[in-house]
Backbone as CSV, one residue per row, in Angstrom:
resi,resn,N_x,N_y,N_z,CA_x,CA_y,CA_z,C_x,C_y,C_z
1,UNK,39.418,25.000,38.968,39.611,23.588,38.725,38.812,23.138,37.507
2,UNK,37.664,23.735,37.274,36.880,23.398,36.084,37.655,23.792,34.831
3,UNK,38.216,24.983,34.831,39.026,25.460,33.702,40.216,24.526,33.490
4,UNK,40.876,24.167,34.557,42.027,23.265,34.509,41.632,21.916,33.904
5,UNK,40.536,21.347,34.365,40.080,20.041,33.878,39.767,20.078,32.386
6,UNK,39.310,21.214,31.893,38.984,21.339,30.467,40.237,21.328,29.590
7,UNK,41.340,21.849,30.097,42.531,22.004,29.277,43.638,20.985,29.533
8,UNK,43.562,20.253,30.630,44.646,19.344,30.989,44.820,18.232,29.948
9,UNK,43.730,17.792,29.335,43.819,16.729,28.337,44.591,17.159,27.096
10,UNK,44.645,18.450,26.832,45.359,18.966,25.666,46.831,19.271,25.967
11,UNK,47.261,18.991,27.185,48.614,19.331,27.620,49.523,18.110,27.593
12,UNK,50.802,18.354,27.352,51.803,17.287,27.420,52.273,17.068,28.850
13,UNK,52.257,18.126,29.640,52.789,18.091,30.997,52.139,19.230,31.765
14,UNK,51.894,19.036,33.037,51.370,20.076,33.919,52.441,20.367,34.962
15,UNK,52.637,21.638,35.275,53.524,22.034,36.368,52.657,22.635,37.460
16,UNK,52.747,22.058,38.647,52.009,22.552,39.808,53.038,23.055,40.808
17,UNK,53.177,24.375,40.887,54.085,24.976,41.866,53.285,25.326,43.100
18,UNK,53.552,24.617,44.167,52.862,24.824,45.427,53.611,25.905,46.199
19,UNK,53.113,27.125,46.127,53.751,28.230,46.838,53.212,28.379,48.256
20,UNK,52.487,27.342,48.729,51.879,27.377,50.055,50.839,28.499,50.126
21,UNK,50.069,28.628,49.034,49.071,29.693,48.922,47.691,29.121,48.615
22,UNK,47.159,28.306,49.463,45.770,27.858,49.420,45.469,26.704,48.477
23,UNK,46.417,26.195,47.703,46.101,25.112,46.784,46.402,23.740,47.369
24,UNK,46.998,23.677,48.536,47.328,22.374,49.112,46.077,21.541,49.349
25,UNK,44.969,22.182,49.664,43.728,21.434,49.865,43.207,20.860,48.552
26,UNK,43.709,21.337,47.435,43.297,20.863,46.106,44.375,20.043,45.398
27,UNK,45.506,19.833,46.058,46.635,19.165,45.409,46.257,17.796,44.857
28,UNK,45.578,16.986,45.648,45.219,15.649,45.178,44.245,15.706,44.005
29,UNK,43.350,16.668,44.013,42.414,16.816,42.893,43.152,17.250,41.622
30,UNK,44.119,18.133,41.771,44.917,18.589,40.630,45.706,17.415,40.048
31,UNK,46.330,16.626,40.906,47.128,15.476,40.454,46.225,14.398,39.864
32,UNK,45.129,14.096,40.522,44.207,13.064,40.038,43.648,13.433,38.658
33,UNK,43.302,14.705,38.459,42.774,15.149,37.165,43.809,14.948,36.069
34,UNK,45.057,15.261,36.348,46.127,15.043,35.367,46.312,13.560,35.095
35,UNK,46.311,12.746,36.147,46.468,11.301,35.974,45.340,10.714,35.141
36,UNK,44.110,11.134,35.401,42.960,10.631,34.639,43.062,11.009,33.168
37,UNK,43.659,12.171,32.890,43.829,12.619,31.504,45.089,12.026,30.868
38,UNK,45.823,11.235,31.640,47.097,10.644,31.201,48.095,11.737,30.777
39,UNK,48.050,12.832,31.533,48.969,13.956,31.341,49.962,13.939,32.496
40,UNK,51.249,13.971,32.179,52.269,13.958,33.231,52.165,15.234,34.060
41,UNK,52.497,15.115,35.349,52.420,16.265,36.244,53.669,16.347,37.122
42,UNK,54.258,17.529,37.126,55.434,17.820,37.944,54.996,18.768,39.062
43,UNK,55.488,18.514,40.271,55.104,19.328,41.423,56.353,19.895,42.084
44,UNK,56.353,21.208,42.305,57.381,21.863,43.108,56.771,22.008,44.505
45,UNK,57.177,21.148,45.453,56.501,21.103,46.755,56.945,22.206,47.714
46,UNK,56.023,22.631,48.533,56.376,23.523,49.647,56.046,22.877,50.971
47,UNK,54.984,22.093,50.997,54.600,21.426,52.233,55.580,20.305,52.549
48,UNK,55.832,20.095,53.831,56.665,18.966,54.255,55.829,17.693,54.341
49,UNK,54.535,17.820,54.149,53.640,16.667,54.152,53.450,16.222,52.698
50,UNK,54.358,15.378,52.236,54.381,14.989,50.828,53.272,14.041,50.436
51,UNK,52.514,13.557,51.373,51.346,12.748,51.034,50.417,13.540,50.108
52,UNK,50.458,14.859,50.218,49.664,15.735,49.344,49.973,15.514,47.872
53,UNK,51.191,15.093,47.567,51.647,15.007,46.183,51.642,13.580,45.643
54,UNK,50.999,12.672,46.383,50.913,11.259,45.975,50.415,11.180,44.528
55,UNK,51.117,10.361,43.726,50.695,10.122,42.352,51.294,11.066,41.322
56,UNK,52.089,12.031,41.751,52.726,12.931,40.780,53.798,12.169,39.995
57,UNK,54.081,12.629,38.805,55.140,12.016,38.002,56.516,12.486,38.458
58,UNK,56.607,13.745,38.857,57.892,14.340,39.221,57.705,15.308,40.372
59,UNK,58.599,15.234,41.336,58.643,16.165,42.454,59.992,16.875,42.373
60,UNK,60.025,18.206,42.591,61.286,18.950,42.478,61.594,19.759,43.744
61,UNK,61.860,19.095,44.852,62.220,19.843,46.065,63.660,20.343,45.990
62,UNK,63.946,21.394,46.745,65.347,21.746,46.903,65.902,20.874,48.028
63,UNK,67.210,20.912,48.226,67.847,20.026,49.195,67.340,20.261,50.617
64,UNK,67.119,21.510,50.980,66.623,21.827,52.323,65.235,21.218,52.541
65,UNK,64.349,21.359,51.542,63.003,20.787,51.646,63.075,19.263,51.738
66,UNK,63.945,18.663,50.923,64.078,17.211,50.939,64.578,16.713,52.292
67,UNK,65.611,17.359,52.840,66.174,16.919,54.124,65.139,17.012,55.251
68,UNK,64.286,18.031,55.196,63.241,18.165,56.211,62.276,16.975,56.133
69,UNK,61.851,16.640,54.933,60.943,15.504,54.752,61.654,14.200,55.086
70,UNK,62.904,14.091,54.665,63.687,12.880,54.929,63.808,12.639,56.442
71,UNK,64.039,13.698,57.192,64.154,13.578,58.648,62.841,13.091,59.253
72,UNK,61.724,13.664,58.788,60.420,13.256,59.309,60.068,11.840,58.878
73,UNK,60.404,11.471,57.646,60.121,10.115,57.158,60.933,9.086,57.925
74,UNK,62.155,9.432,58.282,63.026,8.514,58.988,62.480,8.090,60.336
75,UNK,61.581,8.888,60.890,60.959,8.565,62.168,60.023,7.369,62.033
76,UNK,59.366,7.250,60.860,58.345,6.225,60.672,58.736,5.127,59.682
77,UNK,59.463,5.501,58.638,59.795,4.579,57.555,61.231,4.846,57.105
78,UNK,61.629,4.160,56.055,62.922,4.444,55.444,62.891,5.853,54.864
79,UNK,63.984,6.558,54.986,64.052,7.921,54.462,64.874,7.989,53.180
80,UNK,65.177,6.840,52.597,65.912,6.820,51.338,65.016,7.355,50.212
81,UNK,65.574,8.130,49.287,64.761,8.722,48.221,63.905,7.711,47.465
82,UNK,64.489,6.578,47.070,63.712,5.587,46.316,62.550,5.034,47.133
83,UNK,62.745,4.868,48.430,61.676,4.361,49.289,60.555,5.389,49.448
84,UNK,60.928,6.647,49.553,59.929,7.713,49.643,59.102,7.746,48.364
85,UNK,59.777,7.662,47.213,59.067,7.661,45.928,58.085,6.494,45.844
86,UNK,58.567,5.328,46.179,57.726,4.129,46.090,56.516,4.244,47.012
87,UNK,56.756,4.664,48.236,55.674,4.765,49.218,54.600,5.758,48.770
88,UNK,55.012,6.834,48.087,54.061,7.867,47.676,53.570,7.709,46.239
89,UNK,54.058,6.706,45.532,53.615,6.510,44.152,54.045,7.632,43.235
90,UNK,55.202,8.211,43.520,55.761,9.278,42.690,56.859,8.657,41.840
91,UNK,56.857,8.940,40.546,57.793,8.268,39.643,59.228,8.767,39.792
92,UNK,59.416,10.083,39.888,60.768,10.649,39.928,60.836,11.839,40.872
93,UNK,62.053,12.112,41.346,62.293,13.271,42.199,63.605,13.917,41.776
94,UNK,63.535,15.186,41.410,64.700,15.962,41.015,65.018,16.906,42.171
95,UNK,66.093,16.612,42.896,66.468,17.423,44.052,67.473,18.463,43.595
96,UNK,67.112,19.739,43.726,68.043,20.808,43.373,68.935,21.071,44.581
97,UNK,70.237,21.211,44.311,71.229,21.286,45.379,72.070,22.563,45.301
98,UNK,71.498,23.627,44.775,72.209,24.895,44.699,73.493,24.793,43.901
99,UNK,74.568,25.261,44.478,75.869,25.276,43.796,76.397,23.876,43.485
100,UNK,75.806,22.851,44.099,76.244,21.470,43.872,75.471,20.769,42.757
101,UNK,74.546,21.481,42.100,73.839,20.910,40.962,72.497,20.322,41.323
102,UNK,72.219,19.151,40.761,70.935,18.495,40.996,71.078,16.996,40.802
103,UNK,70.199,16.254,41.487,70.213,14.800,41.416,68.801,14.304,41.135
104,UNK,68.696,13.398,40.160,67.413,12.824,39.786,67.339,11.384,40.266
105,UNK,66.342,11.119,41.071,66.049,9.762,41.542,64.785,9.321,40.847
106,UNK,64.717,8.037,40.464,63.431,7.550,40.010,63.260,6.083,40.333
107,UNK,62.006,5.648,40.285,61.679,4.299,40.739,62.263,3.210,39.843
108,UNK,62.442,3.482,38.570,62.873,2.415,37.670,64.386,2.309,37.506
109,UNK,65.137,3.291,37.953,66.596,3.266,37.816,67.220,2.936,39.170
110,UNK,68.229,2.088,39.158,68.871,1.672,40.412,69.690,2.784,41.053
111,UNK,70.367,3.584,40.230,71.209,4.652,40.764,70.721,6.000,40.248
112,UNK,70.918,7.052,41.023,70.468,8.377,40.588,71.396,8.964,39.512
113,UNK,70.912,9.994,38.843,71.719,10.761,37.896,72.049,12.086,38.572
114,UNK,73.302,12.496,38.515,73.695,13.778,39.099,74.306,14.661,38.012
115,UNK,73.977,15.937,38.052,74.560,16.931,37.149,75.081,18.079,38.010
116,UNK,76.324,18.462,37.783,76.889,19.597,38.504,76.286,20.900,37.990
117,UNK,76.256,21.903,38.837,75.780,23.229,38.442,76.820,23.893,37.565
118,UNK,76.358,24.800,36.701,77.291,25.635,35.952,78.043,26.489,36.966
119,UNK,79.335,26.489,36.908,80.134,27.252,37.866,80.324,28.679,37.362
120,UNK,79.279,29.457,37.501,79.285,30.844,37.066,78.972,31.740,38.252
121,UNK,79.155,33.012,38.057,78.869,33.964,39.124,77.375,33.985,39.444
122,UNK,77.052,33.789,40.712,75.666,33.821,41.160,75.404,35.185,41.783
123,UNK,74.401,35.869,41.250,74.038,37.188,41.764,72.794,37.094,42.645
124,UNK,71.799,36.310,42.193,70.532,36.205,42.918,69.870,34.879,42.538
125,UNK,69.473,34.085,43.519,68.873,32.773,43.235,67.346,32.826,43.091
126,UNK,66.769,34.028,43.133,65.320,34.162,42.994,64.848,33.502,41.698
127,UNK,63.908,32.589,41.821,63.325,31.948,40.640,64.087,30.764,40.092
128,UNK,65.187,30.397,40.725,65.987,29.282,40.200,65.196,27.973,40.214
129,UNK,64.469,27.704,41.290,63.682,26.470,41.369,62.573,26.431,40.332
130,UNK,61.901,27.557,40.136,60.854,27.624,39.112,61.444,27.402,37.725
131,UNK,62.629,27.958,37.507,63.293,27.789,36.218,63.678,26.335,35.996
132,UNK,64.172,25.672,37.025,64.567,24.265,36.902,63.378,23.405,36.496
133,UNK,62.258,23.540,37.209,61.116,22.681,36.888,60.596,22.972,35.479
134,UNK,60.531,24.258,35.109,60.030,24.616,33.779,60.969,24.112,32.678
135,UNK,62.263,24.301,32.857,63.225,23.882,31.833,63.310,22.357,31.740
136,UNK,63.285,21.672,32.871,63.337,20.210,32.857,62.114,19.657,32.115
137,UNK,60.932,20.167,32.454,59.706,19.710,31.801,59.746,20.035,30.306
138,UNK,60.177,21.234,29.958,60.286,21.601,28.546,61.221,20.640,27.812
139,UNK,62.338,20.310,28.429,63.261,19.359,27.824,62.611,18.011,27.585
140,UNK,61.875,17.521,28.561,61.210,16.216,28.419,60.157,16.263,27.317
141,UNK,59.386,17.349,27.263,58.360,17.486,26.223,59.013,17.557,24.835
142,UNK,60.167,18.191,24.754,60.876,18.288,23.471,61.574,16.995,23.066
143,UNK,61.598,16.020,23.944,62.201,14.739,23.613,63.610,14.546,24.135
144,UNK,64.076,15.443,24.993,65.395,15.273,25.590,65.346,14.104,26.577
145,UNK,66.459,13.442,26.752,66.571,12.408,27.781,66.519,13.089,29.155
146,UNK,66.430,12.278,30.199,66.445,12.856,31.549,67.743,13.614,31.790
147,UNK,68.876,13.037,31.393,70.170,13.700,31.575,70.231,14.994,30.775
148,UNK,69.819,14.961,29.527,69.822,16.179,28.701,68.903,17.241,29.291
149,UNK,67.758,16.819,29.818,66.818,17.762,30.434,67.413,18.383,31.694
150,UNK,68.168,17.598,32.441,68.841,18.122,33.628,69.905,19.143,33.243
151,UNK,70.685,18.843,32.225,71.723,19.776,31.762,71.094,21.071,31.248
152,UNK,69.992,20.939,30.529,69.250,22.090,30.024,68.729,22.931,31.197
153,UNK,68.157,22.260,32.204,67.619,22.954,33.375,68.719,23.650,34.173
154,UNK,69.869,22.997,34.300,70.995,23.596,35.020,71.485,24.852,34.312
155,UNK,71.566,24.776,33.004,72.005,25.934,32.223,71.008,27.086,32.353
156,UNK,69.711,26.778,32.276,68.679,27.813,32.399,68.704,28.446,33.788
157,UNK,68.834,27.622,34.835,68.891,28.155,36.201,70.126,29.029,36.384
158,UNK,71.245,28.611,35.788,72.459,29.426,35.852,72.258,30.794,35.221
159,UNK,71.544,30.827,34.105,71.274,32.109,33.429,70.439,33.023,34.318
160,UNK,69.451,32.452,34.999,68.581,33.235,35.884,69.352,33.736,37.106
161,UNK,70.242,32.910,37.629,71.006,33.282,38.834,72.053,34.359,38.567
162,UNK,72.327,34.646,37.329,73.273,35.717,36.992,72.576,37.073,36.856
163,UNK,71.299,37.122,37.224,70.512,38.356,37.109,69.929,38.712,38.472
164,UNK,69.524,39.957,38.630,68.940,40.422,39.888,67.425,40.275,39.829
165,UNK,66.859,39.714,40.907,65.406,39.595,41.024,64.833,38.486,40.154
166,UNK,63.519,38.531,39.988,62.843,37.547,39.156,63.239,37.810,37.711
167,UNK,63.766,36.787,37.053,64.305,36.976,35.714,63.935,35.808,34.810
168,UNK,64.204,35.995,33.528,63.918,34.992,32.505,65.231,34.498,31.921
169,UNK,65.277,33.210,31.620,66.425,32.647,30.904,66.062,32.659,29.419
170,UNK,66.734,33.498,28.656,66.451,33.605,27.222,67.158,32.486,26.455
171,UNK,66.611,32.125,25.315,67.118,30.998,24.518,68.609,31.111,24.226
172,UNK,69.093,32.310,23.919,70.514,32.460,23.572,71.444,32.376,24.787
173,UNK,70.882,32.304,25.997,71.673,32.178,27.221,71.783,30.735,27.710
174,UNK,71.034,29.835,27.095,70.909,28.471,27.602,71.493,27.475,26.602
175,UNK,72.354,26.585,27.125,72.892,25.502,26.293,71.805,24.459,26.095
176,UNK,71.590,24.109,24.833,70.569,23.103,24.525,71.210,21.904,23.863
177,UNK,70.776,20.722,24.249,71.306,19.520,23.585,70.754,19.408,22.168
178,UNK,71.505,18.767,21.310,71.029,18.482,19.961,70.012,17.354,20.064
179,UNK,68.903,17.488,19.390,67.911,16.416,19.423,68.406,15.230,18.616
180,UNK,68.261,14.051,19.185,68.677,12.832,18.495,67.561,12.314,17.613
181,UNK,66.350,12.791,17.836,65.220,12.378,17.022,64.311,13.578,16.800
182,UNK,63.559,13.537,15.731,62.637,14.630,15.436,61.404,14.474,16.328
183,UNK,61.014,15.532,16.976,59.845,15.504,17.847,58.780,16.391,17.245
184,UNK,57.574,15.879,17.138,56.469,16.668,16.553,55.923,17.655,17.542
């Protein structure tokens, strides 16, 4: 955490992938450190207790993870995505939906944005969620709009799903939007 705190201020975005491997007890400290540095933070959640991720800029659950939390939230509060975001102080949530694409909800937009998945042959979905969060964040850092970042992430995830095992989406395999403005 000391190493992280030293470098977070120099970052445009932090990705915190919670693989349910001992960092949940530090999740709030990781998010708070990013917030204090005014560095955006995206979280790929594993815990169904999303209070851990309060204050994140972006949450990227898959549909199964979201439905589990939605069911539990419905017991106590509204389980609508926008209400969950507001209650937890999370700005946006990108729900990956496998072959059905992905949907982005956020607090400032009235309706979500949906992007269909590339309809290509799927061989192995290993790493698709990690690819989505990395590609979406990269798109945002490069100056892509939310929609362009979603399309970029969908294309990258499609490239990974056409390979066996943990794989990389190479630049020549991914459709990239044309930048509308120069980004430094």
